[in-house]
């Protein structure tokens, strides 16, 4: 079959100019020479066809019979492969959420059980998001040391083990990067945002698990059972594909082509005709590329946006249990220095605390819906700005002595929007960077988020003990600044495909790439333009 296709591709191009009124005309013999015209074949090239089935010609460049990974992803579309990848990526996302959510539950428990100082509690929660590894390695690493944390005998041991968990927990952003590369443009924003479902499920599952386990079995069982999604992910991780775009950029076209064929086979879709090529790329991405003339401002602003997102999101998670226990500003802001509580004073979480914690955790589902509605209508930048702004507006009423129900509602709304802003950043960041620097851009942005998550316990747990007003002011001001930073981003990526190269003429839109034959190719790219 392939040989037949190859031979057909070598035949002259036949064009019918006119057919006449009837095929039985008396002038048939005279007109026949005028009906068919064989154009000159000055630039005809033989092409290397793959063993995949053909697809409509619009997915290949009509002048050179080549295609890029982006063309293949668009041709193959969304199907069985993407559904499987969604679930597997979601499991890593769910596990990351559970490991983060557990901090707000574990902190007050160990504070009381081991009589820890507030500074020691903050240090314990801050070491969790300290470093990142490769995706598969990070899952195995996190699973092992997460399980070992359940057997920690003293504070020093659990501090080291949770730091090791934090060393490996950074695989979730990499799974989203890989996931985004295999999504067609029209599905990308929606699918990445739907990953928030798994994050929300992870946080809700962790709270429900705590409600069931903590009163009877204790925190050690909670730590052990929280690794269940990681075990499931590790079992199925062999199925994960490599990045086809990265393979092409590093010269491994055969491996990339095999990955694309596998996806096409699972989806029951055809592969594009022609030869797989890489976009014009000078060299592999380096840290200096993030600060090139057209990416420098974007990188700096994104780093602060990711920092503010994590700082505020994880801060609110920790603040929730602290405010519930202290009663907000009603509980301790009016105390004199002599009346300030001792740092060893502690309160176990009760059933009401767990119930309110569950309610605020459920807020991430409506936050996802709002972001899904806004991100393609308002654009990525305005959506992030809106989320930061509403978060700040929900923090301001907490300065007053609001009741427990009002405080729960305000935290519910604030968490919904800060979670939505986080997801909008996850959509925007892979879209704004080209392939060579995409993982680097997302990785460094995630690193800044980890810095924010590392610092926030000292505000939400230590500073809060001295002044509720001051702690709330830090979060409010940080998000207001992040809202301005979101508006100041120089590039809006709504409706734009993933970039293949740093070159502006390459990968700007999903229709693909600049013709490889220069301006002359442009005049020949449309069949309708030929005479």
Coordinates of C-alpha atoms in Angstrom, one line a residue:
X1 CA 0.0 0.0 0.0
X2 CA 2.8 2.4 0.9
X3 CA 4.6 1.7 -2.3
X4 CA 1.5 2.4 -4.3
X5 CA 1.0 5.7 -2.5
X6 CA 4.6 6.6 -3.2
X7 CA 4.2 5.9 -6.9
X8 CA 1.0 7.9 -7.1
X9 CA 2.8 10.9 -5.6
X10 CA 5.3 10.8 -8.4
X11 CA 2.7 11.2 -11.2
X12 CA 2.3 14.5 -13.0
X13 CA -0.4 16.9 -11.7
X14 CA -3.4 17.0 -14.0
X15 CA -5.7 20.0 -14.1
X16 CA -9.0 20.2 -15.8
X17 CA -9.6 23.7 -17.3
X18 CA -13.1 23.0 -18.8
X19 CA -15.1 20.0 -19.8
X20 CA -17.5 21.4 -22.5
X21 CA -21.3 21.1 -22.7
X22 CA -21.3 17.4 -23.5
X23 CA -18.9 14.5 -23.4
X24 CA -20.3 13.4 -26.8
X25 CA -19.6 16.7 -28.6
X26 CA -18.5 16.5 -32.2
X27 CA -15.5 18.6 -31.3
X28 CA -14.4 16.0 -28.7
X29 CA -11.2 15.1 -30.5
X30 CA -10.3 18.7 -31.1
X31 CA -11.0 19.8 -27.6
X32 CA -9.3 16.9 -25.8
X33 CA -5.9 18.5 -26.3
X34 CA -7.2 21.7 -24.7
X35 CA -8.9 20.2 -21.7
X36 CA -5.9 18.7 -20.0
X37 CA -2.8 20.6 -19.1
X38 CA 0.3 19.1 -17.4
X39 CA 2.2 21.9 -15.6
X40 CA 6.0 22.1 -15.4
X41 CA 7.6 20.1 -12.6
X42 CA 10.7 22.2 -12.1
X43 CA 10.6 21.9 -8.3
X44 CA 9.0 18.4 -7.9
X45 CA 10.7 16.5 -5.1
X46 CA 10.3 12.9 -4.0
X47 CA 9.1 12.6 -0.5
X48 CA 9.7 10.1 2.3
X49 CA 6.4 8.6 3.3
X50 CA 5.8 6.9 6.6
X51 CA 3.9 3.7 7.0
X52 CA 1.0 5.5 8.6
X53 CA -2.3 6.1 6.7
X54 CA -2.8 9.3 4.8
X55 CA -4.8 12.3 6.1
X56 CA -6.4 15.3 4.5
X57 CA -3.8 17.4 2.7
X58 CA -4.5 20.6 4.8
X59 CA -2.3 19.1 7.6
X60 CA 0.8 19.0 5.5
X61 CA 2.6 21.8 3.7
X62 CA 1.6 21.5 0.0
X63 CA 5.0 22.7 -1.2
X64 CA 7.3 20.3 0.7
X65 CA 5.3 17.5 2.2
X66 CA 6.6 17.9 5.7
X67 CA 4.8 18.3 9.0
X68 CA 5.7 19.1 12.6
X69 CA 4.5 17.6 15.8
X70 CA 1.9 20.3 16.2
X71 CA 0.4 19.4 12.9
X72 CA 0.2 15.7 13.8
X73 CA -1.4 16.5 17.2
X74 CA -4.0 18.6 15.4
X75 CA -4.6 15.9 12.8
X76 CA -4.9 13.1 15.3
X77 CA -7.2 15.1 17.6
X78 CA -8.6 14.3 21.0
X79 CA -9.4 10.6 21.7
X80 CA -8.7 7.5 23.7
X81 CA -5.0 8.3 24.3
X82 CA -5.8 11.8 25.7
X83 CA -8.5 10.4 28.0
X84 CA -6.0 7.9 29.5
X85 CA -3.3 10.6 29.8
X86 CA -5.9 12.8 31.5
X87 CA -6.5 10.2 34.2
X88 CA -2.9 9.4 34.8
X89 CA -1.9 13.1 34.9
X90 CA -4.8 13.7 37.2
X91 CA -3.5 11.1 39.7
X92 CA -0.2 12.8 40.0
X93 CA -2.1 16.1 40.4
X94 CA -4.3 14.5 43.1
X95 CA -1.3 13.2 45.0
X96 CA 0.4 16.6 45.0
X97 CA -2.8 18.2 46.3
X98 CA -3.1 15.6 49.1
X99 CA 0.5 16.1 50.2
X100 CA -0.1 19.8 50.4
X101 CA -3.4 19.6 52.1
X102 CA -2.1 17.3 54.7
X103 CA 0.0 20.1 56.1
X104 CA -2.9 22.0 57.5
X105 CA -4.2 18.9 59.2
X106 CA -0.8 17.5 60.5
X107 CA 0.5 20.9 61.8
X108 CA -2.0 21.3 64.8
X109 CA -1.9 17.6 65.6
X110 CA 1.9 17.5 66.0
X111 CA 1.9 20.9 67.6
X112 CA -0.1 19.4 70.5
X113 CA 1.2 15.8 70.5
X114 CA 4.9 16.7 70.4
X115 CA 4.6 20.1 72.1
X116 CA 6.3 21.9 69.2
X117 CA 6.9 25.6 69.1
X118 CA 5.1 27.6 66.4
X119 CA 8.4 28.2 64.6
X120 CA 9.0 24.4 64.5
X121 CA 5.5 23.8 63.1
X122 CA 6.1 26.5 60.4
X123 CA 9.5 24.9 59.6
X124 CA 7.8 21.5 59.2
X125 CA 5.2 22.8 56.8
X126 CA 7.7 24.9 54.8
X127 CA 10.1 22.0 53.9
X128 CA 7.4 20.1 52.0
X129 CA 7.7 22.2 48.7
X130 CA 11.5 22.5 48.6
X131 CA 12.7 20.9 45.3
X132 CA 11.7 19.0 42.1
X133 CA 12.8 15.9 40.2
X134 CA 11.9 14.3 36.9
X135 CA 8.3 13.1 36.6
X136 CA 8.5 9.3 37.1
X137 CA 11.4 9.6 39.6
X138 CA 9.6 12.2 41.6
X139 CA 6.5 10.0 42.0
X140 CA 8.5 7.0 43.2
X141 CA 10.6 9.3 45.5
X142 CA 7.5 11.0 47.0
X143 CA 5.7 7.7 47.5
X144 CA 8.6 6.1 49.3
X145 CA 9.4 9.0 51.7
X146 CA 5.7 9.8 52.2
X147 CA 5.2 6.3 53.4
X148 CA 8.3 6.5 55.6
X149 CA 7.0 9.7 57.2
X150 CA 4.3 7.7 58.8
X151 CA 7.0 5.9 60.9
X152 CA 8.9 9.0 62.1
X153 CA 9.6 8.6 65.8
X154 CA 10.5 12.2 66.7
X155 CA 10.3 15.7 65.3
X156 CA 13.8 15.6 63.7
X157 CA 13.0 12.5 61.7
X158 CA 9.7 13.8 60.3
X159 CA 11.3 17.1 59.5
X160 CA 13.9 15.3 57.3
X161 CA 11.4 12.9 55.8
X162 CA 8.9 15.6 54.8
X163 CA 11.8 17.6 53.3
X164 CA 12.6 14.6 51.2
X165 CA 8.9 14.3 50.2
X166 CA 9.1 18.0 49.2
X167 CA 12.2 17.2 47.1
X168 CA 10.2 14.8 45.0
X169 CA 6.7 16.4 45.0
X170 CA 7.5 18.7 42.0
X171 CA 6.5 16.2 39.4
X172 CA 2.9 17.5 39.0
X173 CA 3.8 20.6 37.0
X174 CA 5.9 18.4 34.6
X175 CA 3.0 16.1 34.1
X176 CA 0.9 19.0 33.0
X177 CA 3.6 20.1 30.6
X178 CA 3.6 16.7 29.0
X179 CA -0.2 16.6 29.0
X180 CA -0.4 19.9 27.2
X181 CA 1.9 18.9 24.4
X182 CA -0.5 16.1 23.3
X183 CA -3.7 18.3 23.3
X184 CA -5.2 19.9 20.2
X185 CA -5.4 23.7 20.5
X186 CA -9.2 23.8 20.8
X187 CA -9.1 21.4 23.7
X188 CA -6.0 22.6 25.5
X189 CA -7.3 25.3 27.9
X190 CA -10.4 23.3 28.9
X191 CA -8.5 20.1 29.5
X192 CA -5.7 21.7 31.5
X193 CA -8.3 23.5 33.6
X194 CA -10.2 20.2 34.2
X195 CA -7.0 19.0 35.9
X196 CA -8.3 21.2 38.7
X197 CA -11.0 18.6 39.3
X198 CA -8.3 16.1 40.3
X199 CA -6.6 18.7 42.5
X200 CA -9.9 19.5 44.2
X201 CA -10.7 15.8 44.5
X202 CA -7.3 15.3 46.2
X203 CA -7.9 18.0 48.8
X204 CA -11.5 16.8 49.5
X205 CA -10.3 13.2 49.7
X206 CA -7.6 14.2 52.2
X207 CA -10.1 16.0 54.5
X208 CA -12.5 13.1 54.3
X209 CA -9.7 10.7 55.0
X210 CA -8.7 12.8 58.0
X211 CA -12.2 12.8 59.3
X212 CA -12.3 9.0 59.2
X213 CA -8.8 8.2 60.3
X214 CA -7.6 10.9 62.7
X215 CA -10.1 10.2 65.6
X216 CA -9.3 6.5 65.7
X217 CA -6.1 5.5 63.9
X218 CA -4.1 8.8 64.2
X219 CA -1.9 10.9 61.9
X220 CA 0.5 8.0 61.0
X221 CA -2.2 6.1 59.2
X222 CA -3.3 9.3 57.5
X223 CA 0.2 9.8 56.1
X224 CA 0.4 6.2 54.9
X225 CA -3.0 6.1 53.3
X226 CA -2.3 9.5 51.6
X227 CA 0.2 7.8 49.3
X228 CA -2.5 5.6 47.6
X229 CA -2.7 7.8 44.4
X230 CA 1.0 7.7 44.1
X231 CA 1.0 3.8 44.2
X232 CA -1.6 3.8 41.4
X233 CA 0.4 6.3 39.3
X234 CA 3.6 4.4 39.8
X235 CA 2.0 1.1 38.6
X236 CA 0.8 2.7 35.4
X237 CA 3.7 5.1 34.8
X238 CA 5.3 2.7 32.3
X239 CA 2.5 3.7 29.8
X240 CA 3.5 7.4 29.9
X241 CA 5.0 8.6 26.5
X242 CA 8.0 10.8 26.1
X243 CA 7.7 14.3 24.8
X244 CA 7.5 14.1 21.0
X245 CA 8.5 17.7 20.6
X246 CA 11.5 17.3 22.7
X247 CA 12.6 14.2 20.8
X248 CA 12.4 16.1 17.5
X249 CA 14.4 19.0 18.8
X250 CA 17.1 16.7 20.1
X251 CA 17.3 15.0 16.7
X252 CA 15.5 11.8 17.6
X253 CA 12.8 11.9 14.9
X254 CA 12.3 8.2 14.8
X255 CA 11.3 8.1 18.5
X256 CA 9.0 11.1 18.1
X257 CA 7.4 9.5 15.1
X258 CA 6.9 6.2 16.9
X259 CA 5.2 8.2 19.8
X260 CA 2.9 9.9 17.3
X261 CA 2.0 6.7 15.5
X262 CA 1.1 5.1 18.9
X263 CA -1.2 8.0 19.7
X264 CA -2.8 7.8 16.2
X265 CA -3.3 4.1 16.6
X266 CA -5.0 4.4 20.0
X267 CA -7.2 7.2 18.7
X268 CA -8.0 5.4 15.5
X269 CA -6.9 8.4 13.5
X270 CA -4.6 8.7 10.5
X271 CA -1.1 10.2 10.6
X272 CA -0.1 13.1 8.3
X273 CA 1.7 12.4 5.1
X274 CA 5.3 13.4 4.6
X275 CA 8.4 13.7 6.7
X276 CA 8.4 14.8 10.4
X277 CA 10.6 17.9 10.8
X278 CA 11.6 20.2 13.7
X279 CA 10.8 23.8 13.8
X280 CA 13.7 26.2 13.2
X281 CA 15.6 26.1 16.5
X282 CA 19.1 27.4 17.1
X283 CA 19.9 25.4 20.3
X284 CA 18.3 23.8 23.3
X285 CA 16.7 26.1 25.8
X286 CA 18.9 27.7 28.5
X287 CA 18.1 29.9 31.4
X288 CA 19.4 32.9 29.5
X289 CA 16.7 32.3 26.9
X290 CA 14.0 33.1 29.5
X291 CA 15.5 36.6 29.6
X292 CA 15.7 37.2 25.9
X293 CA 14.4 40.6 24.6
X294 CA 10.8 39.3 24.0
X295 CA 10.6 37.0 27.0
X296 CA 12.3 38.9 29.8
X297 CA 9.3 40.9 31.0
X298 CA 7.1 37.9 30.7
X299 CA 9.4 35.7 32.8
X300 CA 9.9 38.2 35.6
X301 CA 6.1 38.9 35.9
X302 CA 5.3 35.2 35.7
X303 CA 7.7 34.4 38.5
X304 CA 6.0 36.9 40.7
X305 CA 2.5 35.6 39.7
X306 CA 3.4 32.0 40.5
X307 CA 5.0 33.1 43.8
X308 CA 1.9 35.1 44.8
X309 CA -0.4 32.2 43.7
X310 CA 1.4 29.6 45.9
X311 CA 2.1 32.0 48.7
X312 CA -1.6 33.0 48.9
X313 CA -3.2 29.6 48.1
X314 CA -1.1 27.5 50.6
X315 CA -1.3 30.4 53.1
X316 CA -5.1 30.4 53.0
X317 CA -5.0 26.6 53.5
X318 CA -2.9 27.0 56.6
X319 CA -4.8 30.1 57.7
X320 CA -8.1 28.2 57.6
X321 CA -7.4 25.9 60.5
X322 CA -5.6 28.7 62.4
X323 CA -8.5 31.2 62.0
X324 CA -11.0 28.5 62.9
X325 CA -9.2 27.7 66.1
X326 CA -8.5 31.3 67.1
X327 CA -11.9 32.7 66.0
X328 CA -10.4 35.1 63.5
X329 CA -9.7 38.7 64.7
X330 CA -12.2 38.1 67.5
X331 CA -10.0 35.6 69.2
X332 CA -6.7 37.3 69.9
X333 CA -6.0 40.7 68.2
X334 CA -7.3 42.7 71.2
X335 CA -5.1 40.9 73.7
X336 CA -2.3 42.7 75.5
X337 CA 1.2 41.5 75.4
X338 CA 0.8 39.9 78.8
X339 CA -2.3 38.0 77.6
X340 CA -0.7 36.7 74.3
X341 CA -0.9 32.9 74.3
X342 CA 2.3 30.8 74.8
X343 CA 3.7 29.3 71.6
X344 CA 3.4 25.9 73.2
X345 CA -0.4 26.3 73.7
X346 CA -2.3 24.1 71.3
X347 CA -5.7 23.0 70.2
X348 CA -6.6 19.8 68.5
X349 CA -8.9 20.0 65.5
X350 CA -12.5 19.2 66.4
X351 CA -15.4 18.0 64.3
X352 CA -16.5 21.5 63.6
X353 CA -13.0 22.4 62.3
X354 CA -13.0 19.4 60.0
X355 CA -16.5 20.2 58.8
X356 CA -15.6 23.9 57.9
X357 CA -12.3 22.8 56.4
X358 CA -14.3 20.4 54.1
X359 CA -16.7 23.2 53.1
X360 CA -13.8 25.6 52.2
X361 CA -12.1 22.8 50.3
X362 CA -15.2 22.2 48.2
X363 CA -14.9 25.7 47.0
X364 CA -12.3 24.7 44.4
X365 CA -15.1 23.1 42.2
X366 CA -17.0 26.4 41.6
X367 CA -13.7 28.2 41.3
X368 CA -12.9 25.8 38.4
X369 CA -16.2 26.5 36.7
X370 CA -15.7 30.3 36.9
X371 CA -12.2 30.0 35.4
X372 CA -13.5 27.7 32.7
X373 CA -16.1 30.3 31.8
X374 CA -13.7 33.3 31.9
X375 CA -10.4 32.1 30.5
X376 CA -11.5 32.1 26.8
X377 CA -13.9 35.0 27.1
X378 CA -11.8 37.4 29.1
X379 CA -8.4 36.0 28.1
X380 CA -5.7 34.4 30.3
X381 CA -4.3 37.7 31.7
X382 CA -7.6 39.2 32.7
X383 CA -8.7 36.0 34.3
X384 CA -5.6 35.8 36.5
X385 CA -6.0 39.5 37.4
X386 CA -9.7 39.0 38.3
X387 CA -8.9 36.0 40.5
X388 CA -6.2 37.9 42.5
X389 CA -8.4 40.9 42.9
X390 CA -11.4 39.0 44.3
X391 CA -9.1 37.1 46.6
X392 CA -7.9 40.4 48.1
X393 CA -11.5 41.7 48.4
X394 CA -12.4 38.6 50.4
X395 CA -9.5 39.0 52.8
X396 CA -10.4 42.6 53.7
X397 CA -13.6 41.8 55.6
X398 CA -11.7 39.4 57.8
X399 CA -10.1 42.4 59.4
X400 CA -13.4 42.9 61.2
X401 CA -14.8 40.6 63.9
X402 CA -17.0 38.4 61.6
X403 CA -18.8 35.4 62.8
X404 CA -17.8 31.8 62.0
X405 CA -20.3 31.4 59.2
X406 CA -19.3 34.6 57.5
X407 CA -15.6 33.8 57.9
X408 CA -16.3 30.3 56.3
X409 CA -18.1 32.0 53.3
X410 CA -15.3 34.5 52.8
X411 CA -12.6 31.8 52.9
X412 CA -14.8 29.7 50.5
X413 CA -14.9 32.5 47.9
X414 CA -11.2 33.5 48.4
X415 CA -10.1 29.9 48.0
X416 CA -12.3 29.4 44.9
X417 CA -10.7 32.3 43.1
X418 CA -7.1 31.8 44.1
X419 CA -7.3 28.1 43.0
X420 CA -8.8 29.3 39.7
X421 CA -6.0 31.8 39.3
X422 CA -3.5 29.0 39.8
X423 CA -5.1 27.0 37.0
X424 CA -5.1 30.0 34.7
X425 CA -1.4 30.3 35.3
X426 CA -0.9 26.6 34.4
X427 CA -2.7 27.3 31.1
X428 CA -0.9 30.5 30.3
X429 CA 2.7 29.5 31.1
X430 CA 3.1 26.5 28.6
X431 CA 1.4 28.6 25.9
X432 CA 3.7 31.6 26.2
X433 CA 7.0 29.7 26.0
X434 CA 8.4 27.9 22.9
X435 CA 9.1 24.2 23.0
X436 CA 12.9 24.5 23.8
X437 CA 12.2 26.6 26.9
X438 CA 8.7 25.4 27.8
X439 CA 9.7 22.9 30.4
X440 CA 12.4 25.3 31.7
X441 CA 9.9 28.2 31.9
X442 CA 7.3 26.2 33.7
X443 CA 9.9 24.6 35.9
X444 CA 11.4 27.9 37.0
X445 CA 7.9 29.4 37.5
X446 CA 7.0 26.3 39.6
X447 CA 10.2 26.8 41.5
X448 CA 9.1 30.4 42.4
X449 CA 5.8 28.9 43.5
X450 CA 7.7 26.5 45.8
X451 CA 9.5 29.5 47.3
X452 CA 6.2 31.1 48.0
X453 CA 4.9 27.9 49.6
X454 CA 8.1 27.7 51.6
X455 CA 7.7 31.2 53.1
X456 CA 4.0 31.2 53.7
X457 CA 3.9 29.1 56.9
X458 CA 6.0 31.7 58.7
X459 CA 3.3 34.2 57.9
X460 CA 0.2 32.0 58.3
X461 CA 1.4 30.4 61.5
X462 CA 4.1 32.5 63.2
X463 CA 3.2 36.0 62.2
X464 CA -0.5 35.3 62.7
X465 CA 0.3 34.5 66.3
X466 CA 1.6 38.0 66.9
X467 CA -0.9 39.9 64.7
X468 CA -3.9 38.7 62.6
X469 CA -4.1 42.1 61.0
X470 CA -0.5 42.0 59.8
X471 CA -0.7 38.5 58.4
X472 CA -3.9 39.3 56.5
X473 CA -2.4 42.5 55.2
X474 CA 0.6 40.6 53.7
X475 CA -1.7 38.3 51.7
X476 CA -4.0 41.1 50.6
X477 CA -1.2 43.3 49.3
X478 CA 0.6 40.4 47.6
X479 CA -2.4 39.5 45.6
X480 CA -3.2 43.1 44.6
X481 CA 0.3 43.4 43.3
X482 CA -0.1 40.1 41.4
X483 CA -3.3 41.4 39.8
X484 CA -1.4 44.4 38.4
X485 CA 1.4 42.0 37.3
X486 CA -1.2 39.9 35.4
X487 CA -2.5 42.9 33.5
X488 CA 1.1 44.0 32.7
X489 CA 2.0 40.7 30.9
X490 CA 3.0 41.6 27.4
X491 CA 1.7 38.5 25.6
X492 CA -1.9 37.2 25.5
X493 CA -2.0 33.6 24.4
X494 CA -5.8 33.1 24.0
X495 CA -6.4 31.4 20.6
X496 CA -2.7 30.9 19.9
X497 CA -1.0 27.5 19.5
X498 CA 2.0 26.2 21.3
X499 CA 5.1 27.8 20.0
X500 CA 7.8 25.6 18.4
X501 CA 10.6 28.1 18.4
X502 CA 11.9 31.4 19.7
X503 CA 11.7 32.8 16.2
X504 CA 8.7 35.0 15.8
X505 CA 7.8 33.7 12.4
X506 CA 7.7 30.2 13.7
X507 CA 4.8 28.6 15.7
X508 CA 2.8 31.8 16.2
X509 CA -0.5 30.2 15.2
X510 CA -1.7 26.7 15.1
X511 CA -1.8 26.8 11.2
X512 CA 1.8 26.1 11.7
X513 CA 4.9 27.5 10.3
X514 CA 6.5 29.8 7.8
X515 CA 7.0 28.1 4.4
X516 CA 10.4 26.6 4.1
X517 CA 11.0 28.0 0.6
X518 CA 10.7 31.6 1.4
X519 CA 8.3 34.1 -0.2
X520 CA 8.2 32.1 -3.4
X521 CA 6.6 29.3 -1.5
X522 CA 3.8 31.6 -0.4
X523 CA 2.7 32.2 -4.0
X524 CA 2.4 28.5 -4.5
X525 CA 0.9 27.4 -1.2
X526 CA -2.7 27.9 -2.3
X527 CA -4.0 25.9 -5.2
X528 CA -6.4 28.6 -6.1
X529 CA -3.6 31.0 -6.8
X530 CA -2.1 28.9 -9.6
X531 CA -3.3 29.6 -13.1

